[in-house]
Short mmCIF file of C-alpha atoms and ligand atoms in Angstrom, two decimals:
data_model
loop_
_atom_site.label_atom_id
_atom_site.label_comp_id
_atom_site.label_asym_id
_atom_site.label_seq_id
_atom_site.Cartn_x
_atom_site.Cartn_y
_atom_site.Cartn_z
CA MET Q 1 0.00 0.00 0.00
CA ILE Q 2 1.21 3.49 -0.77
CA HIS Q 3 1.04 5.92 2.12
CA THR Q 4 1.07 9.65 1.62
CA SER Q 5 3.26 10.35 4.61
CA MET Q 6 5.57 8.57 7.02
CA ILE Q 7 6.66 8.92 10.63
CA GLU Q 8 10.19 8.14 11.79
CA LEU Q 9 11.16 7.56 15.41
CA SER Q 10 14.75 8.17 16.43
CA ARG Q 11 16.21 5.46 18.62
CA SER Q 12 19.19 7.58 19.67
CA ALA Q 13 16.97 10.52 20.64
CA LEU Q 14 14.73 8.32 22.76
CA ARG Q 15 17.67 6.62 24.40
CA SER Q 16 19.21 9.97 25.22
CA ASN Q 17 15.91 11.30 26.65
CA PHE Q 18 15.47 8.30 28.92
CA ARG Q 19 19.06 8.61 30.12
CA PHE Q 20 18.52 12.29 30.90
CA LEU Q 21 15.19 11.73 32.66
CA LYS Q 22 16.48 8.81 34.71
CA THR Q 23 19.48 10.83 35.84
CA HIS Q 24 17.16 13.69 36.70
CA ILE Q 25 14.85 11.67 38.97
CA GLY Q 26 17.66 9.62 40.49
CA PRO Q 27 18.25 5.89 40.82
CA LYS Q 28 15.59 5.31 43.50
CA ALA Q 29 12.55 6.44 41.52
CA VAL Q 30 10.95 4.33 38.81
CA LEU Q 31 10.31 5.89 35.41
CA SER Q 32 6.84 5.05 34.16
CA SER Q 33 6.50 5.69 30.46
CA VAL Q 34 3.09 7.24 29.74
CA VAL Q 35 1.88 5.89 26.42
CA LYS Q 36 -1.77 6.93 26.29
CA ALA Q 37 -3.18 8.28 23.00
CA ASN Q 38 -1.14 5.86 20.93
CA ALA Q 39 2.06 6.90 22.71
CA TYR Q 40 1.29 10.59 22.07
CA GLY Q 41 0.92 9.84 18.38
CA HIS Q 42 4.29 8.10 18.12
CA GLY Q 43 2.54 4.75 17.66
CA ILE Q 44 2.33 1.98 20.28
CA PRO Q 45 3.49 -0.83 17.95
CA THR Q 46 6.75 0.96 17.20
CA PHE Q 47 7.25 2.83 20.44
CA ILE Q 48 6.85 -0.04 22.94
CA PRO Q 49 9.68 -2.24 21.55
CA LEU Q 50 11.85 0.86 21.27
CA ALA Q 51 11.20 1.86 24.89
CA THR Q 52 11.80 -1.63 26.26
CA ALA Q 53 15.05 -1.80 24.28
CA CYS Q 54 16.01 1.35 26.20
CA GLY Q 55 15.39 -0.49 29.47
CA ILE Q 56 11.89 0.79 30.29
CA ARG Q 57 9.80 -1.73 32.24
CA HIS Q 58 6.87 0.36 33.43
CA PHE Q 59 4.05 1.79 31.32
CA SER Q 60 1.02 3.91 32.15
CA VAL Q 61 -2.03 3.97 29.90
CA PHE Q 62 -5.46 5.55 30.08
CA SER Q 63 -7.76 2.61 29.33
CA ALA Q 64 -7.99 -1.16 29.35
CA ALA Q 65 -8.03 -1.10 25.53
CA GLU Q 66 -4.69 0.68 25.56
CA ALA Q 67 -3.30 -1.78 28.10
CA LEU Q 68 -4.24 -4.60 25.74
CA GLU Q 69 -2.51 -2.82 22.87
CA VAL Q 70 0.67 -2.29 24.90
CA LYS Q 71 0.66 -5.92 25.99
CA ARG Q 72 0.51 -7.05 22.37
CA TYR Q 73 3.80 -5.34 21.60
CA LEU Q 74 5.70 -6.28 24.75
CA THR Q 75 8.36 -8.92 24.28
CA VAL Q 76 9.74 -8.63 27.83
CA PRO Q 77 7.95 -8.60 31.18
CA ALA Q 78 6.84 -5.10 32.13
CA GLU Q 79 4.35 -3.43 34.45
CA ILE Q 80 1.26 -1.81 32.99
CA VAL Q 81 -0.96 0.55 34.96
CA ILE Q 82 -4.36 1.78 33.78
CA MET Q 83 -4.81 5.35 35.02
CA GLY Q 84 -8.39 5.83 33.90
CA ALA Q 85 -11.09 3.80 32.19
CA VAL Q 86 -11.60 0.16 33.01
CA ASP Q 87 -15.09 -1.36 32.88
CA ASP Q 88 -16.33 -3.81 35.47
CA GLU Q 89 -16.05 -6.59 32.87
CA GLU Q 90 -12.45 -5.62 32.10
CA ILE Q 91 -11.35 -5.80 35.72
CA SER Q 92 -11.12 -9.58 35.84
CA TRP Q 93 -9.14 -9.49 32.59
CA ALA Q 94 -6.75 -6.97 34.16
CA ILE Q 95 -6.32 -9.12 37.27
CA GLU Q 96 -5.64 -12.20 35.18
CA LYS Q 97 -3.06 -10.37 33.08
CA ASP Q 98 -1.31 -8.78 36.09
CA ILE Q 99 -2.32 -5.30 34.99
CA SER Q 100 -2.74 -2.71 37.75
CA PHE Q 101 -5.37 -0.01 37.75
CA TYR Q 102 -6.27 3.20 39.57
CA VAL Q 103 -9.13 3.18 42.03
CA PHE Q 104 -10.97 6.49 42.48
CA ASP Q 105 -14.26 5.24 43.82
CA HIS Q 106 -15.16 2.51 46.26
CA ALA Q 107 -17.40 0.73 43.77
CA ARG Q 108 -14.42 -0.16 41.57
CA LEU Q 109 -12.56 -1.55 44.57
CA GLU Q 110 -15.54 -3.74 45.42
CA VAL Q 111 -15.65 -5.13 41.91
CA ALA Q 112 -11.90 -5.76 42.11
CA LEU Q 113 -12.35 -7.60 45.40
CA GLU Q 114 -15.15 -9.74 43.99
CA MET Q 115 -13.21 -10.62 40.81
CA ALA Q 116 -9.96 -11.25 42.67
CA SER Q 117 -11.71 -13.60 45.06
CA ALA Q 118 -13.33 -15.45 42.16
CA LEU Q 119 -9.99 -15.80 40.40
CA SER Q 120 -8.01 -16.49 43.59
CA LYS Q 121 -5.54 -13.92 42.37
CA PRO Q 122 -4.92 -10.51 43.92
CA ALA Q 123 -5.95 -7.31 42.17
CA LYS Q 124 -3.14 -4.76 42.02
CA VAL Q 125 -4.51 -1.31 42.70
CA HIS Q 126 -3.35 2.28 42.98
CA LEU Q 127 -5.50 4.52 45.16
CA GLU Q 128 -5.81 7.90 43.48
CA LEU Q 129 -6.32 10.63 46.04
CA GLU Q 130 -8.20 13.88 45.59
CA THR Q 131 -5.81 16.71 46.38
CA GLY Q 132 -7.26 19.58 44.36
CA LEU Q 133 -7.46 18.71 40.68
CA TYR Q 134 -11.13 17.75 41.08
CA ARG Q 135 -11.24 15.28 38.23
CA THR Q 136 -10.77 11.74 39.51
CA GLY Q 137 -9.51 11.05 43.02
CA LEU Q 138 -10.81 9.69 46.31
CA GLU Q 139 -12.30 12.17 48.76
CA VAL Q 140 -11.60 11.49 52.46
CA ASN Q 141 -14.82 9.59 53.17
CA GLU Q 142 -14.49 7.41 50.10
CA LEU Q 143 -10.81 6.87 50.92
CA ALA Q 144 -11.71 5.69 54.43
CA ARG Q 145 -14.10 3.12 52.94
CA CYS Q 146 -11.37 1.92 50.59
CA VAL Q 147 -8.89 1.62 53.44
CA ALA Q 148 -11.37 -0.47 55.42
CA THR Q 149 -11.91 -2.76 52.43
CA LEU Q 150 -8.17 -3.10 51.84
CA LYS Q 151 -7.57 -3.97 55.49
CA ARG Q 152 -10.32 -6.54 55.38
CA SER Q 153 -8.96 -8.32 52.29
CA PRO Q 154 -5.18 -8.23 52.19
CA GLN Q 155 -4.98 -11.45 50.16
CA ALA Q 156 -7.33 -10.26 47.42
CA LEU Q 157 -6.24 -6.64 47.17
CA LEU Q 158 -2.63 -5.66 46.72
CA LEU Q 159 -2.00 -1.97 47.26
CA GLU Q 160 0.67 -1.22 44.70
CA GLY Q 161 0.37 2.53 44.68
CA VAL Q 162 -1.04 5.66 46.24
CA CYS Q 163 -1.05 8.61 43.87
CA THR Q 164 -2.46 11.91 42.84
CA HIS Q 165 -2.36 14.14 39.76
CA LEU Q 166 -1.39 17.81 39.72
CA ALA Q 167 -3.41 20.63 38.20
CA GLY Q 168 -1.04 22.12 35.63
CA ALA Q 169 2.54 21.97 36.90
CA GLU Q 170 3.81 23.41 33.58
CA THR Q 171 2.53 26.90 34.44
CA VAL Q 172 4.12 29.08 37.12
CA GLY Q 173 0.73 30.66 37.75
CA ASN Q 174 -0.45 27.36 39.26
CA TYR Q 175 2.43 27.30 41.75
CA LEU Q 176 0.37 27.78 44.90
CA ARG Q 177 -2.32 25.35 43.85
CA ILE Q 178 0.29 22.65 43.17
CA LYS Q 179 2.14 23.34 46.43
CA ASN Q 180 -1.14 22.94 48.32
CA GLN Q 181 -1.86 19.70 46.48
CA LEU Q 182 1.54 18.29 47.38
CA ALA Q 183 1.18 19.29 51.02
CA LEU Q 184 -2.24 17.62 51.20
CA PHE Q 185 -0.88 14.52 49.45
CA ARG Q 186 1.88 14.23 52.06
CA ARG Q 187 -0.62 14.62 54.90
CA ARG Q 188 -2.82 11.89 53.43
CA LEU Q 189 0.18 9.59 52.95
CA ALA Q 190 1.18 10.13 56.58
CA ALA Q 191 -2.36 9.38 57.74
CA LEU Q 192 -2.41 6.19 55.68
CA LYS Q 193 0.93 5.18 57.11
CA ARG Q 194 -0.41 5.59 60.64
CA ARG Q 195 -3.10 3.11 59.70
CA GLY Q 196 -0.46 0.70 58.47
CA ILE Q 197 -1.12 1.39 54.77
CA VAL Q 198 2.20 1.66 52.94
CA PRO Q 199 2.17 1.22 49.17
CA LEU Q 200 5.04 0.10 46.98
CA TYR Q 201 4.89 3.35 45.00
CA ARG Q 202 3.84 6.82 46.06
CA HIS Q 203 3.55 8.97 42.95
CA ALA Q 204 2.35 12.40 41.91
CA ALA Q 205 4.62 13.76 39.20
CA CYS Q 206 4.09 14.12 35.47
CA SER Q 207 6.88 15.59 33.27
CA ALA Q 208 6.40 19.21 34.36
CA ALA Q 209 6.25 18.36 38.05
CA ALA Q 210 9.41 16.27 37.83
CA PHE Q 211 11.25 19.38 36.69
CA SER Q 212 9.52 22.19 38.57
CA PHE Q 213 8.57 20.39 41.80
CA PRO Q 214 11.38 17.88 42.49
CA GLU Q 215 9.78 17.07 45.86
CA ALA Q 216 6.93 15.48 43.87
CA THR Q 217 9.23 12.71 42.65
CA PHE Q 218 8.47 10.24 45.48
CA ASP Q 219 8.95 6.62 44.28
CA LEU Q 220 7.84 6.87 40.67
CA VAL Q 221 7.44 9.53 37.98
CA ARG Q 222 4.89 9.30 35.17
CA PHE Q 223 6.74 10.77 32.20
CA GLY Q 224 4.64 11.53 29.16
CA ILE Q 225 5.60 14.43 26.93
CA ALA Q 226 9.24 14.75 28.09
CA GLN Q 227 10.26 11.24 27.04
CA TYR Q 228 9.21 12.10 23.48
CA GLY Q 229 11.59 15.04 23.62
CA PHE Q 230 9.27 17.96 24.32
CA TRP Q 231 9.26 20.29 27.29
CA PRO Q 232 5.76 20.53 28.80
CA SER Q 233 6.02 24.29 28.33
CA ARG Q 234 8.54 27.04 27.66
CA GLU Q 235 8.32 27.96 31.34
CA THR Q 236 9.34 24.50 32.47
CA GLN Q 237 12.30 24.55 30.10
CA MET Q 238 13.47 28.03 31.12
CA GLN Q 239 13.09 27.24 34.81
CA TYR Q 240 15.14 24.10 34.37
CA TYR Q 241 17.96 25.96 32.65
CA ALA Q 242 17.82 28.86 35.11
CA ARG Q 243 17.91 26.65 38.19
CA ARG Q 244 20.83 24.67 36.92
CA ARG Q 245 22.53 27.88 35.79
CA LEU Q 246 22.86 26.40 32.34
CA PRO Q 247 23.36 28.91 29.52
CA ILE Q 248 20.15 29.41 27.57
CA SER Q 249 22.27 29.51 24.41
CA GLN Q 250 22.88 25.80 24.96
CA ILE Q 251 19.29 25.16 23.85
CA GLN Q 252 20.23 26.16 20.31
CA ARG Q 253 23.31 23.98 20.26
CA GLY Q 254 21.43 20.99 21.58
CA ASP Q 255 18.74 20.75 24.19
CA MET Q 256 18.69 18.21 27.01
CA LEU Q 257 15.61 16.73 25.36
CA ARG Q 258 15.70 15.54 21.77
CA ARG Q 259 12.65 15.11 19.55
CA VAL Q 260 11.97 11.49 18.77
CA ILE Q 261 9.49 12.03 15.96
CA LYS Q 262 9.88 13.15 12.36
CA TRP Q 263 6.88 13.35 10.07
CA LYS Q 264 7.49 13.59 6.36
CA SER Q 265 5.85 13.33 2.98
CA ARG Q 266 6.67 13.96 -0.67
CA ILE Q 267 5.63 16.47 -3.26
CA MET Q 268 2.79 15.04 -5.33
CA VAL Q 269 2.60 17.60 -8.11
CA VAL Q 270 4.01 21.02 -8.97
CA LYS Q 271 2.09 23.71 -10.82
CA ASP Q 272 2.36 27.30 -11.97
CA VAL Q 273 -0.15 29.89 -10.87
CA PRO Q 274 -0.37 33.12 -12.87
CA SER Q 275 -0.31 36.38 -10.93
CA GLY Q 276 -3.74 37.52 -9.70
CA HIS Q 277 -5.35 34.09 -9.36
CA PHE Q 278 -6.79 32.56 -6.22
CA VAL Q 279 -5.15 29.39 -4.99
CA SER Q 280 -7.05 26.42 -3.52
CA TYR Q 281 -10.65 26.70 -2.25
CA GLY Q 282 -12.22 30.11 -1.95
CA THR Q 283 -10.50 33.43 -1.90
CA SER Q 284 -8.15 33.23 1.05
CA TYR Q 285 -4.97 33.34 -1.05
CA LEU Q 286 -4.37 35.46 -4.12
CA ALA Q 287 -1.09 34.90 -5.98
CA PRO Q 288 0.68 38.28 -5.84
CA CYS Q 289 2.95 37.38 -8.79
CA ASP Q 290 3.55 34.40 -11.04
CA GLN Q 291 4.09 31.61 -8.56
CA ARG Q 292 5.03 27.99 -8.42
CA ILE Q 293 3.00 25.88 -6.01
CA ALA Q 294 3.69 22.33 -4.83
CA VAL Q 295 1.00 20.00 -3.52
CA VAL Q 296 1.79 17.77 -0.52
CA PRO Q 297 -0.67 14.90 0.08
CA VAL Q 298 -1.27 15.59 3.78
CA GLY Q 299 -4.27 17.50 5.09
CA TYR Q 300 -6.45 17.88 8.14
CA ALA Q 301 -7.58 14.27 7.85
CA GLN Q 302 -3.93 13.39 8.56
CA GLY Q 303 -3.66 15.76 11.51
CA PHE Q 304 -2.34 18.82 9.62
CA SER Q 305 -4.58 21.44 11.17
CA ARG Q 306 -6.77 23.71 9.03
CA ARG Q 307 -5.58 26.51 11.26
CA LEU Q 308 -2.25 26.26 9.45
CA SER Q 309 -3.98 27.60 6.33
CA ASN Q 310 -1.94 30.51 4.93
CA SER Q 311 0.34 30.46 7.97
CA GLY Q 312 2.14 27.13 8.49
CA HIS Q 313 5.46 26.01 7.09
CA VAL Q 314 7.04 22.76 5.98
CA LEU Q 315 10.68 22.05 5.19
CA LEU Q 316 11.93 21.47 1.67
CA ARG Q 317 15.65 21.14 0.88
CA GLY Q 318 16.39 22.19 4.46
CA GLN Q 319 14.50 25.48 4.09
CA ARG Q 320 11.09 26.71 5.11
CA ALA Q 321 8.33 26.73 2.53
CA LYS Q 322 5.11 28.56 3.33
CA VAL Q 323 1.65 27.02 3.29
CA VAL Q 324 -0.61 28.91 0.89
CA GLY Q 325 -4.38 28.75 0.74
CA MET Q 326 -6.67 26.62 2.83
CA VAL Q 327 -5.47 23.26 4.14
CA ASN Q 328 -7.67 20.63 2.47
CA MET Q 329 -8.81 17.34 3.82
CA ASN Q 330 -5.93 15.44 2.22
CA MET Q 331 -3.70 18.09 0.70
CA VAL Q 332 -1.73 21.17 1.55
CA LEU Q 333 -0.24 23.63 -0.93
CA ILE Q 334 3.15 25.22 -0.43
CA ASP Q 335 4.86 28.09 -2.20
CA VAL Q 336 8.03 26.89 -3.94
CA THR Q 337 8.55 29.90 -6.21
CA ASP Q 338 11.97 30.65 -4.68
CA PHE Q 339 13.25 27.08 -5.06
CA THR Q 340 14.78 26.14 -8.37
CA ASN Q 341 13.26 23.35 -10.38
CA VAL Q 342 11.30 21.58 -7.65
CA GLN Q 343 10.37 18.06 -8.65
CA ARG Q 344 7.55 15.71 -7.88
CA GLY Q 345 8.71 13.18 -5.28
CA GLU Q 346 10.97 15.52 -3.34
CA GLU Q 347 10.90 15.02 0.42
CA VAL Q 348 8.97 17.45 2.58
CA VAL Q 349 9.31 17.48 6.38
CA ILE Q 350 6.15 18.47 8.21
CA LEU Q 351 7.48 17.96 11.72
CA GLY Q 352 11.09 17.52 12.75
CA LYS Q 353 14.45 18.30 11.22
CA GLN Q 354 15.67 18.58 7.67
CA GLY Q 355 19.22 19.77 7.25
CA ARG Q 356 19.72 22.43 9.90
CA GLU Q 357 16.15 23.67 10.00
CA GLU Q 358 13.57 22.21 12.32
CA ILE Q 359 9.81 22.46 12.62
CA THR Q 360 9.14 21.75 16.26
CA VAL Q 361 5.75 20.68 17.46
CA GLY Q 362 6.13 23.63 19.78
CA SER Q 363 6.16 26.12 16.94
CA PHE Q 364 3.63 24.03 15.09
CA GLY Q 365 1.51 24.21 18.23
CA ASP Q 366 1.95 27.94 18.61
CA MET Q 367 1.02 28.43 15.00
CA THR Q 368 -2.13 26.43 15.38
CA ARG Q 369 -2.71 27.69 18.91
CA ASP Q 370 -2.87 24.04 19.82
CA LEU Q 371 -0.97 22.41 22.59
CA THR Q 372 1.89 20.18 21.63
CA TYR Q 373 -0.05 17.36 23.23
CA GLU Q 374 -3.00 17.87 20.95
CA VAL Q 375 -1.03 17.98 17.71
CA LEU Q 376 0.78 14.77 18.63
CA ALA Q 377 -2.28 12.94 19.89
CA ARG Q 378 -4.09 13.64 16.63
CA LEU Q 379 -1.49 11.97 14.40
CA PRO Q 380 -3.39 9.10 12.79
CA ALA Q 381 -2.43 5.55 13.70
CA GLU Q 382 -2.53 4.60 9.98
CA ILE Q 383 0.57 6.59 9.08
CA PRO Q 384 3.38 4.03 8.88
CA ARG Q 385 6.08 4.33 11.55
CA ARG Q 386 9.68 3.40 11.10
CA ILE Q 387 12.62 3.34 13.49
CA VAL Q 388 15.73 5.24 12.46
CA ARG Q 389 19.05 5.70 14.18
C1 PLP Z 401 -1.02 12.07 30.87
C2 PLP Z 401 -0.69 11.87 32.28
C3 PLP Z 401 0.63 11.99 32.72
C4 PLP Z 401 1.78 12.41 31.82
O1 PLP Z 401 1.76 13.80 31.65
P1 PLP Z 401 2.93 14.56 30.83
O2 PLP Z 401 2.64 16.00 31.06
O3 PLP Z 401 2.77 14.20 29.40
O4 PLP Z 401 4.21 14.11 31.39
C5 PLP Z 401 0.89 11.70 34.05
N1 PLP Z 401 -0.10 11.34 34.89
C6 PLP Z 401 -1.39 11.25 34.50
C7 PLP Z 401 -2.43 10.84 35.48
C8 PLP Z 401 -1.73 11.51 33.19
O5 PLP Z 401 -3.00 11.41 32.80
#
């Protein structure tokens, strides 16, 4: 089958990111690789073997379906934790397969107890505590009920973790809210300890927290965006460099985090547009002079946002080429007037490096006013992935 674009994952970049992140959190904390949303668009089937080859043995996913997908591509034993959705019917499957899951209401714990007893195999659970995000998380009363149930059934319920999630650690403006969350989390952990409840892992940090709130490291860090080579925000990156007194100029020479992904396509056709004619649908772009336009077979159906119409860039021959006209469902048009003799079949980089230029998802995100997370998560699973050095 012919695909109109292709995604490459860099083994050396990923290896270097894991090395950096592991050094950052220290040898005592476990690195859990967060691979929800098809490994942030990188592609579970390609990413999982790559991560395990880099020594990763712990994965966090959102749903039971994702856990199943991860399991399919594991060739070595590794821990999988479901942070969100798992139906009652999926709980016994999870127990059977040694997959852990978060508990944020007592009802789920009861189902786990019932299934574990039926299977004569313990359910591995992580109690997620409410500390101020107000999304999922056990309130005190509900937590007390869970503790009672855990105490009653130590053979059927194995408390693997106690955790919480922070409300936007990538923004300095949330500083106080996060500090309060962490303080409350520590108080709850202490209270649990007094009741004899000590989990294997206490965890609270995502990528941003690992950098900006080192005290949130505890026993395990859930790294999503950073492992793929992206800072959660500019603020997080600048804070990191400032705290370590690292020269900001170093970022240009080579950041601590390296992008793993490159997304590329090829020119499908080249055409000349006479001065004064509109290009693509409607009247959003009028050729100001005789122009040469190249068509790239990637559009919003492939995750190239319509908001990049008349404003985005791609790389051609290591230089930026501007998007002209509206982004179509399967095509985008770029201005190649200033390039000599552009040919059909020439490589175009939509995301990542070509020569010395780079289109970062960050700039891509700014351009589209999307978050990096969103751009990545929208990359279709059908685009073929390939591992490169
Ligand atoms: C997605 C997610 C993470 C990872 O967040 P990043 O900012 O990508 O590091 C960590 N914990 C939970 C509960 C999440 O849902």
